[in-house]
């Protein structure tokens, strides 16, 4: 089993790196990529843990990029973590993330009267690398929403009071940094952005024009129809296919680590690039 899209404590995942590693072993994975949002901070520890095991760790990241009016996610896989270009892009993204989080915190105080939002959200995250799920948990803790999903629907999603537009890097910057680090670029969960079919084709073409190699054909919540559509797009645009559960922890994810559906046989798996 192979899982190329997962999260840990270092972003918005519920598991520590050792717990994620143990789960990968328990679930019988042969290959695992840790792809935290805009950070590779957990990857070194994961590689150290897996050093003596047959589990192959693929160093990864999930970069947020701006495509037209949407935030789109690009996975960088099989990265050389010492790459300066990659470090520069990560530093830039972390600044954008920090500014956005502070602005969201300000808005939540202003509109909902929640006090000490910054300290509380940092306590939830365990660090200052804040993602919106940490704010969703805060809204739940403060009794402002009934559940986690409603926090997005009512406050954190685009168009809601606590949404803050972010100056993420563009697709070209993301793909260039991934390539500079010797990695492979994949469009994460392409059906999650609410794009029309025309815009989805434009996204794939723009990504391919920048040198992007892959499409995530199977991700945490793709249906059989979604998988068939993405497999067709892979063939149509001559792209490689990736697979990942987008695991954030049992309570947050539909599929357990590595338990997502199989890649269709017509697809060429992205890991064929890394068999060395
Ligand atoms: P951020 O990168 O800070 O914008 O946070 C994005 C993360 O928020 C995604 O990776 C998901 O884990 C989570 N997320 C986004 N939208 C929703 C939603 N509608 N419901 C639940 N989680 C969401
Ligand atoms: Mn996430
Ligand atoms: Mn994502
Ligand atoms: Mn993800």
PDB file of N, CA and C in Angstrom, residues 12-60:
ATOM      1  N   UNK A  12      -1.941  20.499  10.123  1.00  0.00           N
ATOM      2  CA  UNK A  12      -3.261  20.346  10.744  1.00  0.00           C
ATOM      3  C   UNK A  12      -3.661  18.893  10.965  1.00  0.00           C
ATOM      4  N   UNK A  13      -2.677  17.990  10.970  1.00  0.00           N
ATOM      5  CA  UNK A  13      -2.964  16.585  11.279  1.00  0.00           C
ATOM      6  C   UNK A  13      -3.089  16.384  12.778  1.00  0.00           C
ATOM      7  N   UNK A  14      -3.780  15.333  13.175  1.00  0.00           N
ATOM      8  CA  UNK A  14      -3.991  15.079  14.604  1.00  0.00           C
ATOM      9  C   UNK A  14      -2.897  14.211  15.217  1.00  0.00           C
ATOM     10  N   UNK A  15      -2.102  13.547  14.370  1.00  0.00           N
ATOM     11  CA  UNK A  15      -1.082  12.630  14.892  1.00  0.00           C
ATOM     12  C   UNK A  15       0.310  13.251  14.910  1.00  0.00           C
ATOM     13  N   UNK A  16       1.081  12.837  15.920  1.00  0.00           N
ATOM     14  CA  UNK A  16       2.507  13.196  15.943  1.00  0.00           C
ATOM     15  C   UNK A  16       3.198  12.373  14.848  1.00  0.00           C
ATOM     16  N   UNK A  17       4.434  12.741  14.540  1.00  0.00           N
ATOM     17  CA  UNK A  17       5.175  11.978  13.519  1.00  0.00           C
ATOM     18  C   UNK A  17       5.392  10.519  13.947  1.00  0.00           C
ATOM     19  N   UNK A  18       5.808  10.255  15.198  1.00  0.00           N
ATOM     20  CA  UNK A  18       5.955   8.837  15.595  1.00  0.00           C
ATOM     21  C   UNK A  18       4.634   8.061  15.506  1.00  0.00           C
ATOM     22  N   UNK A  19       3.520   8.709  15.853  1.00  0.00           N
ATOM     23  CA  UNK A  19       2.219   8.017  15.779  1.00  0.00           C
ATOM     24  C   UNK A  19       1.845   7.737  14.320  1.00  0.00           C
ATOM     25  N   UNK A  20       2.149   8.679  13.447  1.00  0.00           N
ATOM     26  CA  UNK A  20       1.869   8.483  12.014  1.00  0.00           C
ATOM     27  C   UNK A  20       2.724   7.337  11.475  1.00  0.00           C
ATOM     28  N   UNK A  21       3.987   7.338  11.866  1.00  0.00           N
ATOM     29  CA  UNK A  21       4.902   6.271  11.436  1.00  0.00           C
ATOM     30  C   UNK A  21       4.375   4.905  11.894  1.00  0.00           C
ATOM     31  N   UNK A  22       3.985   4.822  13.163  1.00  0.00           N
ATOM     32  CA  UNK A  22       3.489   3.550  13.712  1.00  0.00           C
ATOM     33  C   UNK A  22       2.250   3.080  12.961  1.00  0.00           C
ATOM     34  N   UNK A  23       1.371   4.027  12.633  1.00  0.00           N
ATOM     35  CA  UNK A  23       0.151   3.683  11.891  1.00  0.00           C
ATOM     36  C   UNK A  23       0.509   3.156  10.503  1.00  0.00           C
ATOM     37  N   UNK A  24       1.496   3.769   9.881  1.00  0.00           N
ATOM     38  CA  UNK A  24       1.925   3.309   8.548  1.00  0.00           C
ATOM     39  C   UNK A  24       2.437   1.870   8.624  1.00  0.00           C
ATOM     40  N   UNK A  25       3.186   1.574   9.681  1.00  0.00           N
ATOM     41  CA  UNK A  25       3.698   0.203   9.881  1.00  0.00           C
ATOM     42  C   UNK A  25       2.519  -0.746  10.140  1.00  0.00           C
ATOM     43  N   UNK A  26       1.630  -0.337  11.054  1.00  0.00           N
ATOM     44  CA  UNK A  26       0.488  -1.204  11.415  1.00  0.00           C
ATOM     45  C   UNK A  26      -0.396  -1.473  10.195  1.00  0.00           C
ATOM     46  N   UNK A  27      -0.546  -0.462   9.332  1.00  0.00           N
ATOM     47  CA  UNK A  27      -1.415  -0.623   8.159  1.00  0.00           C
ATOM     48  C   UNK A  27      -0.700  -1.284   6.973  1.00  0.00           C
ATOM     49  N   UNK A  28       0.564  -1.613   7.163  1.00  0.00           N
ATOM     50  CA  UNK A  28       1.294  -2.367   6.144  1.00  0.00           C
ATOM     51  C   UNK A  28       1.693  -1.549   4.921  1.00  0.00           C
ATOM     52  N   UNK A  29       1.933  -0.249   5.108  1.00  0.00           N
ATOM     53  CA  UNK A  29       2.339   0.572   3.954  1.00  0.00           C
ATOM     54  C   UNK A  29       3.759   0.232   3.503  1.00  0.00           C
ATOM     55  N   UNK A  30       4.003   0.375   2.192  1.00  0.00           N
ATOM     56  CA  UNK A  30       5.362   0.186   1.692  1.00  0.00           C
ATOM     57  C   UNK A  30       6.008   1.534   1.360  1.00  0.00           C
ATOM     58  N   UNK A  31       5.166   2.553   1.132  1.00  0.00           N
ATOM     59  CA  UNK A  31       5.676   3.883   0.771  1.00  0.00           C
ATOM     60  C   UNK A  31       4.770   4.940   1.401  1.00  0.00           C
ATOM     61  N   UNK A  32       5.366   5.959   2.021  1.00  0.00           N
ATOM     62  CA  UNK A  32       4.588   6.995   2.718  1.00  0.00           C
ATOM     63  C   UNK A  32       5.211   8.361   2.461  1.00  0.00           C
ATOM     64  N   UNK A  33       4.399   9.310   2.021  1.00  0.00           N
ATOM     65  CA  UNK A  33       4.863  10.695   1.917  1.00  0.00           C
ATOM     66  C   UNK A  33       4.153  11.518   2.986  1.00  0.00           C
ATOM     67  N   UNK A  34       4.918  12.255   3.768  1.00  0.00           N
ATOM     68  CA  UNK A  34       4.341  13.241   4.690  1.00  0.00           C
ATOM     69  C   UNK A  34       4.293  14.559   3.923  1.00  0.00           C
ATOM     70  N   UNK A  35       3.087  15.111   3.799  1.00  0.00           N
ATOM     71  CA  UNK A  35       2.903  16.313   2.957  1.00  0.00           C
ATOM     72  C   UNK A  35       2.174  17.388   3.750  1.00  0.00           C
ATOM     73  N   UNK A  36       2.807  17.874   4.808  1.00  0.00           N
ATOM     74  CA  UNK A  36       2.167  18.921   5.619  1.00  0.00           C
ATOM     75  C   UNK A  36       2.049  20.214   4.818  1.00  0.00           C
ATOM     76  N   UNK A  37       1.068  21.043   5.213  1.00  0.00           N
ATOM     77  CA  UNK A  37       0.834  22.307   4.512  1.00  0.00           C
ATOM     78  C   UNK A  37       2.016  23.265   4.683  1.00  0.00           C
ATOM     79  N   UNK A  38       2.685  23.564   3.580  1.00  0.00           N
ATOM     80  CA  UNK A  38       3.726  24.595   3.539  1.00  0.00           C
ATOM     81  C   UNK A  38       4.850  24.393   4.560  1.00  0.00           C
ATOM     82  N   UNK A  39       5.103  23.157   4.932  1.00  0.00           N
ATOM     83  CA  UNK A  39       6.235  22.884   5.832  1.00  0.00           C
ATOM     84  C   UNK A  39       6.769  21.465   5.618  1.00  0.00           C
ATOM     85  N   UNK A  40       8.086  21.310   5.819  1.00  0.00           N
ATOM     86  CA  UNK A  40       8.696  19.970   5.783  1.00  0.00           C
ATOM     87  C   UNK A  40       9.266  19.642   7.168  1.00  0.00           C
ATOM     88  N   UNK A  41       8.813  20.403   8.170  1.00  0.00           N
ATOM     89  CA  UNK A  41       9.403  20.280   9.511  1.00  0.00           C
ATOM     90  C   UNK A  41       9.304  18.869  10.078  1.00  0.00           C
ATOM     91  N   UNK A  42       8.279  18.104   9.714  1.00  0.00           N
ATOM     92  CA  UNK A  42       8.122  16.765  10.279  1.00  0.00           C
ATOM     93  C   UNK A  42       8.879  15.685   9.532  1.00  0.00           C
ATOM     94  N   UNK A  43       9.376  16.019   8.349  1.00  0.00           N
ATOM     95  CA  UNK A  43       9.901  14.967   7.472  1.00  0.00           C
ATOM     96  C   UNK A  43      11.219  14.365   7.986  1.00  0.00           C
ATOM     97  N   UNK A  44      12.093  15.195   8.544  1.00  0.00           N
ATOM     98  CA  UNK A  44      13.380  14.677   9.048  1.00  0.00           C
ATOM     99  C   UNK A  44      13.154  13.606  10.107  1.00  0.00           C
ATOM    100  N   UNK A  45      12.247  13.916  11.050  1.00  0.00           N
ATOM    101  CA  UNK A  45      11.973  12.977  12.141  1.00  0.00           C
ATOM    102  C   UNK A  45      11.392  11.674  11.579  1.00  0.00           C
ATOM    103  N   UNK A  46      10.532  11.802  10.579  1.00  0.00           N
ATOM    104  CA  UNK A  46       9.921  10.610   9.983  1.00  0.00           C
ATOM    105  C   UNK A  46      10.992   9.752   9.295  1.00  0.00           C
ATOM    106  N   UNK A  47      11.906  10.405   8.597  1.00  0.00           N
ATOM    107  CA  UNK A  47      12.968   9.661   7.908  1.00  0.00           C
ATOM    108  C   UNK A  47      13.876   8.956   8.907  1.00  0.00           C
ATOM    109  N   UNK A  48      14.155   9.638  10.023  1.00  0.00           N
ATOM    110  CA  UNK A  48      15.012   9.029  11.056  1.00  0.00           C
ATOM    111  C   UNK A  48      14.323   7.792  11.633  1.00  0.00           C
ATOM    112  N   UNK A  49      13.005   7.885  11.864  1.00  0.00           N
ATOM    113  CA  UNK A  49      12.265   6.747  12.425  1.00  0.00           C
ATOM    114  C   UNK A  49      12.270   5.552  11.479  1.00  0.00           C
ATOM    115  N   UNK A  50      12.194   5.837  10.182  1.00  0.00           N
ATOM    116  CA  UNK A  50      12.022   4.767   9.195  1.00  0.00           C
ATOM    117  C   UNK A  50      13.341   4.201   8.679  1.00  0.00           C
ATOM    118  N   UNK A  51      14.446   4.732   9.200  1.00  0.00           N
ATOM    119  CA  UNK A  51      15.765   4.390   8.659  1.00  0.00           C
ATOM    120  C   UNK A  51      16.011   2.879   8.579  1.00  0.00           C
ATOM    121  N   UNK A  52      15.605   2.170   9.632  1.00  0.00           N
ATOM    122  CA  UNK A  52      15.890   0.715   9.691  1.00  0.00           C
ATOM    123  C   UNK A  52      14.744  -0.131   9.139  1.00  0.00           C
ATOM    124  N   UNK A  53      13.675   0.511   8.647  1.00  0.00           N
ATOM    125  CA  UNK A  53      12.512  -0.294   8.253  1.00  0.00           C
ATOM    126  C   UNK A  53      12.389  -0.379   6.733  1.00  0.00           C
ATOM    127  N   UNK A  54      11.488  -1.237   6.270  1.00  0.00           N
ATOM    128  CA  UNK A  54      11.309  -1.388   4.826  1.00  0.00           C
ATOM    129  C   UNK A  54      10.315  -0.344   4.288  1.00  0.00           C
ATOM    130  N   UNK A  55       9.741   0.450   5.176  1.00  0.00           N
ATOM    131  CA  UNK A  55       8.831   1.520   4.751  1.00  0.00           C
ATOM    132  C   UNK A  55       9.654   2.632   4.093  1.00  0.00           C
ATOM    133  N   UNK A  56       9.343   2.907   2.845  1.00  0.00           N
ATOM    134  CA  UNK A  56      10.073   3.960   2.138  1.00  0.00           C
ATOM    135  C   UNK A  56       9.392   5.310   2.388  1.00  0.00           C
ATOM    136  N   UNK A  57      10.148   6.267   2.886  1.00  0.00           N
ATOM    137  CA  UNK A  57       9.601   7.605   3.133  1.00  0.00           C
ATOM    138  C   UNK A  57       9.906   8.495   1.935  1.00  0.00           C
ATOM    139  N   UNK A  58       8.865   9.141   1.418  1.00  0.00           N
ATOM    140  CA  UNK A  58       9.018  10.116   0.343  1.00  0.00           C
ATOM    141  C   UNK A  58       8.878  11.504   0.969  1.00  0.00           C
ATOM    142  N   UNK A  59       9.952  12.289   1.017  1.00  0.00           N
ATOM    143  CA  UNK A  59       9.850  13.620   1.609  1.00  0.00           C
ATOM    144  C   UNK A  59       8.898  14.489   0.781  1.00  0.00           C
ATOM    145  N   UNK A  60       7.912  15.087   1.438  1.00  0.00           N
ATOM    146  CA  UNK A  60       6.892  15.827   0.685  1.00  0.00           C
ATOM    147  C   UNK A  60       6.418  17.092   1.366  1.00  0.00           C
TER     148      UNK A  60
END
